[in-house]
Amino acid sequence: MADLIYQKIIESLKKEIDSGAFPDMRLPDERSLAENYHVSRSSIKRALGNMSEQGIIFKKRGAGTFVNPLYLKQDSYFNYSGKNLGITDSFKANGQKPGIKVLSFDVIRPDEELRDNLFLNKGEFVYAFKRLRLLDEVPFMVETGYIPIKLAPELSEQVASESVFNYVESELGKEVNKTYLTISAQPSDEEGQKLLNLKNTEPVGIMEGIFFLNDGTPFEFSTMKLHYKYFKYDSFVDLDR
Amino acid sequence: MADLIYQKIIESLKKEIDSGAFPDMRLPDERSLAENYHVSRSSIKRALGNMSEQGIIFKKRGAGTFVNPLYLKQDSYFNYSGKNLGITDSFKANGQKPGIKVLSFDVIRPDEELRDNLFLNKGEFVYAFKRLRLLDEVPFMVETGYIPIKLAPELSEQVASESVFNYVESELGKEVNKTYLTISAQPSDEEGQKLLNLKNTEPVGIMEGIFFLNDGTPFEFSTMKLHYKYFKYDSFVDLDR
DNA sequence: CAGTGGTCTAGACCACCAC
DNA sequence: TGGTGGTCTAGACCACTGC
């Protein structure tokens, strides 16, 4: 992957941070980094700016660049705001074996709301599938997805049982790289209690949203219900925008 | 505010987009923009990159830069504005009257974890306060906050009963503009059930994190427990970083 | 092939912080 | 006052898209 200079620097600095190379939480100044990495200061700035947006570090003008202490304590399952971790991959990173069980797979006529969300015209159809996701054989999430058939004509139950996004990349030559998510929580319903092995006092976390291809096409509308113990979402937010 | 070149360009382009100046959803190319605005291409790139992160536009290498149709369509679902944090202002917009009831207000010695989160040395003290937030007199959120006394020496119960962040801006001349949030859900505990009027089957949403000043100083560590019906978090995410 | 966005460099100058 | 991050410029070269 990363044959880009700023990405390599990000990876390198992340490793250093993770390994505790900066016990005083302070990174070297930009000019020294540029010299040591044999790159321009602009490339360093780009790398650091990127890491700052991800919440890994923060910069204090006139003072220096520092590690965000919360980053080191991070133990979220879903870290969309970091390096690209597809859902599956992010679980691998935690050392647990992910699994998928397809509960249903159909082609349906979308209702008006779904048509709106996926920018579809009347008369167009979508794949509808429900999947149970597991970690080390333990179910933790029920996922309902809708994908326009015109965007993935060869989609199948087989594909759904593996990775849809990998299929998009390898077979369609496109990439899913953006998503609008709405996050909320609800008491568990009967289905959730049964599939996720929850008591009736235990809730589910909901992540619902649209996934986009790099050209801006809405690709999938998805609703994810998570066992509350696996529901953790980290977000670094710039408030003045 | 914006006396920065790239910010002025962002404002200008936003206005043009909102006014429908690009009916084909396509923006001029970067080199033309640089010429028309009499700035370098780098500044244009910075402005466009920023707008892309906000989900206003998306860029296609080799093809051009385009308006994100969802940005124009933002009627119902998708407000990715970082301001929707359950902070007072965002609820005003909903036409409901916000209220605050201070449940406690003390000065305490922070434990080690809190010291880490707020970058404090041993021996430094923090304000600790618990607040109940209301909407049209109905409680919806219990908030526990910790703020170093050295950062807000004049903080008081009175201030806490209004807006701490407004106080920071008007009295300290600083601005809270970043936050690192961890979002999760839990069954409601006894306190939550009592204060938020929840059944034992009904959960709370948890938003926990650090708020930073513009200079990068960690200003407040806050834990917010929300009535699940009021718990909704919108997020626009760039997956490939 | 022409046009477009992506990356990277080298360097100037500014704004802020700590000593 | 010296060191730090922030902004901006000017220009080179690369990678991809679409005709």
mmCIF file of C-alpha atoms in Angstrom, chain A residues 62-235:
data_model
loop_
_atom_site.group_PDB
_atom_site.id
_atom_site.type_symbol
_atom_site.label_atom_id
_atom_site.label_comp_id
_atom_site.label_asym_id
_atom_site.label_seq_id
_atom_site.Cartn_x
_atom_site.Cartn_y
_atom_site.Cartn_z
ATOM 1 C CA GLY A 62 4.276 28.091 19.376
ATOM 2 C CA ALA A 63 4.606 25.120 21.668
ATOM 3 C CA GLY A 64 4.764 21.858 19.780
ATOM 4 C CA THR A 65 2.889 18.729 18.754
ATOM 5 C CA PHE A 66 1.525 16.290 21.318
ATOM 6 C CA VAL A 67 -0.025 12.853 21.487
ATOM 7 C CA ASN A 68 -3.726 12.827 22.337
ATOM 8 C CA PRO A 69 -3.904 10.764 25.522
ATOM 9 C CA LEU A 70 -7.319 9.454 24.561
ATOM 10 C CA TYR A 71 -5.862 7.909 21.427
ATOM 11 C CA LEU A 72 -3.679 5.615 23.475
ATOM 12 C CA LYS A 73 -6.627 4.420 25.515
ATOM 13 C CA GLN A 74 -8.743 3.759 22.474
ATOM 14 C CA ASP A 75 -10.366 0.357 22.440
ATOM 15 C CA SER A 76 -13.310 0.850 20.111
ATOM 16 C CA TYR A 77 -14.582 -1.820 17.849
ATOM 17 C CA PHE A 78 -15.642 0.676 15.232
ATOM 18 C CA ASN A 79 -13.024 3.123 14.340
ATOM 19 C CA TYR A 80 -14.158 4.656 11.116
ATOM 20 C CA SER A 81 -12.330 7.839 11.898
ATOM 21 C CA GLY A 82 -8.950 6.215 11.740
ATOM 22 C CA LYS A 83 -7.047 4.443 9.064
ATOM 23 C CA ASN A 84 -9.459 2.677 6.748
ATOM 24 C CA LEU A 85 -10.753 -0.273 8.658
ATOM 25 C CA GLY A 86 -13.609 -2.004 6.969
ATOM 26 C CA ILE A 87 -15.820 -3.468 9.620
ATOM 27 C CA THR A 88 -14.370 -6.884 9.126
ATOM 28 C CA ASP A 89 -10.815 -5.683 9.213
ATOM 29 C CA SER A 90 -11.241 -3.676 12.357
ATOM 30 C CA PHE A 91 -12.261 -6.805 14.192
ATOM 31 C CA LYS A 92 -9.352 -8.751 12.884
ATOM 32 C CA ALA A 93 -7.160 -6.057 14.357
ATOM 33 C CA ASN A 94 -8.597 -6.933 17.729
ATOM 34 C CA GLY A 95 -7.466 -10.497 17.333
ATOM 35 C CA GLN A 96 -10.958 -11.946 17.043
ATOM 36 C CA LYS A 97 -12.163 -14.083 14.201
ATOM 37 C CA PRO A 98 -15.077 -12.487 12.316
ATOM 38 C CA GLY A 99 -17.872 -14.530 10.803
ATOM 39 C CA ILE A 100 -20.964 -13.842 8.714
ATOM 40 C CA LYS A 101 -24.213 -15.749 8.521
ATOM 41 C CA VAL A 102 -26.657 -14.704 5.824
ATOM 42 C CA LEU A 103 -30.192 -14.773 7.217
ATOM 43 C CA SER A 104 -31.980 -13.707 4.052
ATOM 44 C CA PHE A 105 -31.227 -12.521 0.548
ATOM 45 C CA ASP A 106 -33.879 -11.167 -1.841
ATOM 46 C CA VAL A 107 -34.604 -8.689 -4.573
ATOM 47 C CA ILE A 108 -37.332 -6.230 -3.637
ATOM 48 C CA ARG A 109 -39.054 -3.062 -4.811
ATOM 49 C CA PRO A 110 -37.788 -0.219 -2.586
ATOM 50 C CA ASP A 111 -40.268 2.047 -0.830
ATOM 51 C CA GLU A 112 -40.115 5.763 -1.350
ATOM 52 C CA GLU A 113 -37.783 6.506 1.532
ATOM 53 C CA LEU A 114 -35.276 3.924 0.399
ATOM 54 C CA ARG A 115 -35.496 5.235 -3.154
ATOM 55 C CA ASP A 116 -34.655 8.684 -1.851
ATOM 56 C CA ASN A 117 -31.727 7.462 0.164
ATOM 57 C CA LEU A 118 -30.215 5.604 -2.762
ATOM 58 C CA PHE A 119 -31.153 8.135 -5.449
ATOM 59 C CA LEU A 120 -33.307 5.624 -7.333
ATOM 60 C CA ASN A 121 -36.137 6.115 -9.772
ATOM 61 C CA LYS A 122 -39.449 4.372 -9.513
ATOM 62 C CA GLY A 123 -39.265 0.918 -11.024
ATOM 63 C CA GLU A 124 -35.698 0.199 -10.023
ATOM 64 C CA PHE A 125 -35.011 -2.782 -7.793
ATOM 65 C CA VAL A 126 -32.626 -3.436 -4.925
ATOM 66 C CA TYR A 127 -31.017 -6.411 -3.291
ATOM 67 C CA ALA A 128 -32.171 -6.763 0.309
ATOM 68 C CA PHE A 129 -30.207 -8.905 2.700
ATOM 69 C CA LYS A 130 -29.960 -9.517 6.384
ATOM 70 C CA ARG A 131 -26.778 -10.773 7.940
ATOM 71 C CA LEU A 132 -25.700 -11.874 11.364
ATOM 72 C CA ARG A 133 -22.138 -11.015 12.188
ATOM 73 C CA LEU A 134 -20.070 -13.004 14.637
ATOM 74 C CA LEU A 135 -16.835 -12.642 16.512
ATOM 75 C CA ASP A 136 -15.189 -15.869 17.546
ATOM 76 C CA GLU A 137 -18.538 -17.550 16.795
ATOM 77 C CA VAL A 138 -20.421 -15.152 19.098
ATOM 78 C CA PRO A 139 -23.125 -13.050 17.372
ATOM 79 C CA PHE A 140 -22.813 -9.334 18.028
ATOM 80 C CA MET A 141 -24.585 -7.541 15.174
ATOM 81 C CA VAL A 142 -27.604 -7.837 12.906
ATOM 82 C CA GLU A 143 -27.201 -5.962 9.672
ATOM 83 C CA THR A 144 -29.807 -5.142 7.058
ATOM 84 C CA GLY A 145 -28.504 -3.894 3.727
ATOM 85 C CA TYR A 146 -30.002 -2.611 0.487
ATOM 86 C CA ILE A 147 -28.010 -2.277 -2.726
ATOM 87 C CA PRO A 148 -29.386 -1.219 -6.145
ATOM 88 C CA ILE A 149 -29.162 -4.130 -8.566
ATOM 89 C CA LYS A 150 -27.947 -1.799 -11.288
ATOM 90 C CA LEU A 151 -24.846 -1.034 -9.224
ATOM 91 C CA ALA A 152 -23.933 -4.633 -8.483
ATOM 92 C CA PRO A 153 -25.661 -6.864 -11.004
ATOM 93 C CA GLU A 154 -23.681 -9.918 -10.004
ATOM 94 C CA LEU A 155 -24.294 -9.686 -6.275
ATOM 95 C CA SER A 156 -25.209 -13.019 -4.719
ATOM 96 C CA GLU A 157 -25.815 -14.699 -1.408
ATOM 97 C CA GLN A 158 -22.321 -16.091 -1.747
ATOM 98 C CA VAL A 159 -20.853 -12.592 -2.020
ATOM 99 C CA ALA A 160 -22.966 -11.384 0.901
ATOM 100 C CA SER A 161 -21.578 -14.177 3.037
ATOM 101 C CA GLU A 162 -18.123 -12.782 2.485
ATOM 102 C CA SER A 163 -17.324 -9.127 1.964
ATOM 103 C CA VAL A 164 -19.510 -6.961 -0.233
ATOM 104 C CA PHE A 165 -17.025 -4.118 -0.160
ATOM 105 C CA ASN A 166 -14.168 -6.344 -1.250
ATOM 106 C CA TYR A 167 -16.356 -7.510 -4.124
ATOM 107 C CA VAL A 168 -16.921 -3.912 -5.115
ATOM 108 C CA GLU A 169 -13.223 -3.279 -5.201
ATOM 109 C CA SER A 170 -12.027 -6.417 -6.886
ATOM 110 C CA GLU A 171 -14.909 -7.023 -9.315
ATOM 111 C CA LEU A 172 -16.303 -3.572 -10.020
ATOM 112 C CA GLY A 173 -13.049 -1.648 -9.742
ATOM 113 C CA LYS A 174 -14.706 0.939 -7.541
ATOM 114 C CA GLU A 175 -14.227 1.787 -3.914
ATOM 115 C CA VAL A 176 -16.556 2.514 -1.045
ATOM 116 C CA ASN A 177 -14.938 5.392 0.720
ATOM 117 C CA LYS A 178 -17.521 7.597 2.392
ATOM 118 C CA THR A 179 -20.504 7.176 4.631
ATOM 119 C CA TYR A 180 -23.136 9.223 6.386
ATOM 120 C CA LEU A 181 -24.004 7.522 9.636
ATOM 121 C CA THR A 182 -26.748 8.182 12.130
ATOM 122 C CA ILE A 183 -26.021 6.636 15.492
ATOM 123 C CA SER A 184 -28.578 5.929 18.178
ATOM 124 C CA ALA A 185 -29.684 3.378 20.776
ATOM 125 C CA GLN A 186 -32.860 1.447 21.469
ATOM 126 C CA PRO A 187 -34.245 -1.172 23.829
ATOM 127 C CA SER A 188 -33.694 -4.563 22.265
ATOM 128 C CA ASP A 189 -36.668 -5.998 20.394
ATOM 129 C CA GLU A 190 -37.565 -9.656 20.231
ATOM 130 C CA GLU A 191 -35.429 -10.363 17.214
ATOM 131 C CA GLY A 192 -32.453 -8.656 18.769
ATOM 132 C CA GLN A 193 -32.825 -10.518 22.032
ATOM 133 C CA LYS A 194 -32.991 -13.799 20.204
ATOM 134 C CA LEU A 195 -30.217 -13.279 17.683
ATOM 135 C CA LEU A 196 -27.840 -11.360 19.888
ATOM 136 C CA ASN A 197 -28.618 -13.206 23.095
ATOM 137 C CA LEU A 198 -29.725 -10.124 25.023
ATOM 138 C CA LYS A 199 -31.857 -9.713 28.112
ATOM 139 C CA ASN A 200 -34.846 -7.433 27.793
ATOM 140 C CA THR A 201 -33.108 -4.808 29.903
ATOM 141 C CA GLU A 202 -30.155 -4.770 27.551
ATOM 142 C CA PRO A 203 -30.168 -2.390 24.592
ATOM 143 C CA VAL A 204 -28.828 -2.393 21.068
ATOM 144 C CA GLY A 205 -26.765 0.306 19.422
ATOM 145 C CA ILE A 206 -27.967 1.413 15.999
ATOM 146 C CA MET A 207 -25.776 2.606 13.171
ATOM 147 C CA GLU A 208 -27.713 3.523 10.091
ATOM 148 C CA GLY A 209 -26.508 5.195 6.962
ATOM 149 C CA ILE A 210 -25.545 5.369 3.344
ATOM 150 C CA PHE A 211 -22.252 4.166 1.927
ATOM 151 C CA PHE A 212 -20.889 5.963 -1.130
ATOM 152 C CA LEU A 213 -18.544 5.045 -3.958
ATOM 153 C CA ASN A 214 -15.649 7.378 -4.693
ATOM 154 C CA ASP A 215 -17.586 8.987 -7.516
ATOM 155 C CA GLY A 216 -20.316 10.004 -5.096
ATOM 156 C CA THR A 217 -22.842 7.351 -6.069
ATOM 157 C CA PRO A 218 -24.857 6.110 -3.085
ATOM 158 C CA PHE A 219 -24.132 2.391 -3.036
ATOM 159 C CA GLU A 220 -25.739 0.870 0.024
ATOM 160 C CA PHE A 221 -28.228 1.768 2.690
ATOM 161 C CA SER A 222 -27.510 -0.179 5.817
ATOM 162 C CA THR A 223 -28.969 -0.557 9.296
ATOM 163 C CA MET A 224 -26.725 -2.171 11.863
ATOM 164 C CA LYS A 225 -28.004 -3.297 15.238
ATOM 165 C CA LEU A 226 -25.236 -4.061 17.659
ATOM 166 C CA HIS A 227 -25.066 -5.816 20.975
ATOM 167 C CA TYR A 228 -24.458 -2.888 23.312
ATOM 168 C CA LYS A 229 -21.237 -4.297 24.665
ATOM 169 C CA TYR A 230 -19.757 -4.253 21.173
ATOM 170 C CA PHE A 231 -21.123 -0.831 20.400
ATOM 171 C CA LYS A 232 -18.473 1.800 20.743
ATOM 172 C CA TYR A 233 -17.829 4.566 18.305
ATOM 173 C CA ASP A 234 -14.967 7.020 18.415
ATOM 174 C CA SER A 235 -15.337 10.375 16.790
#
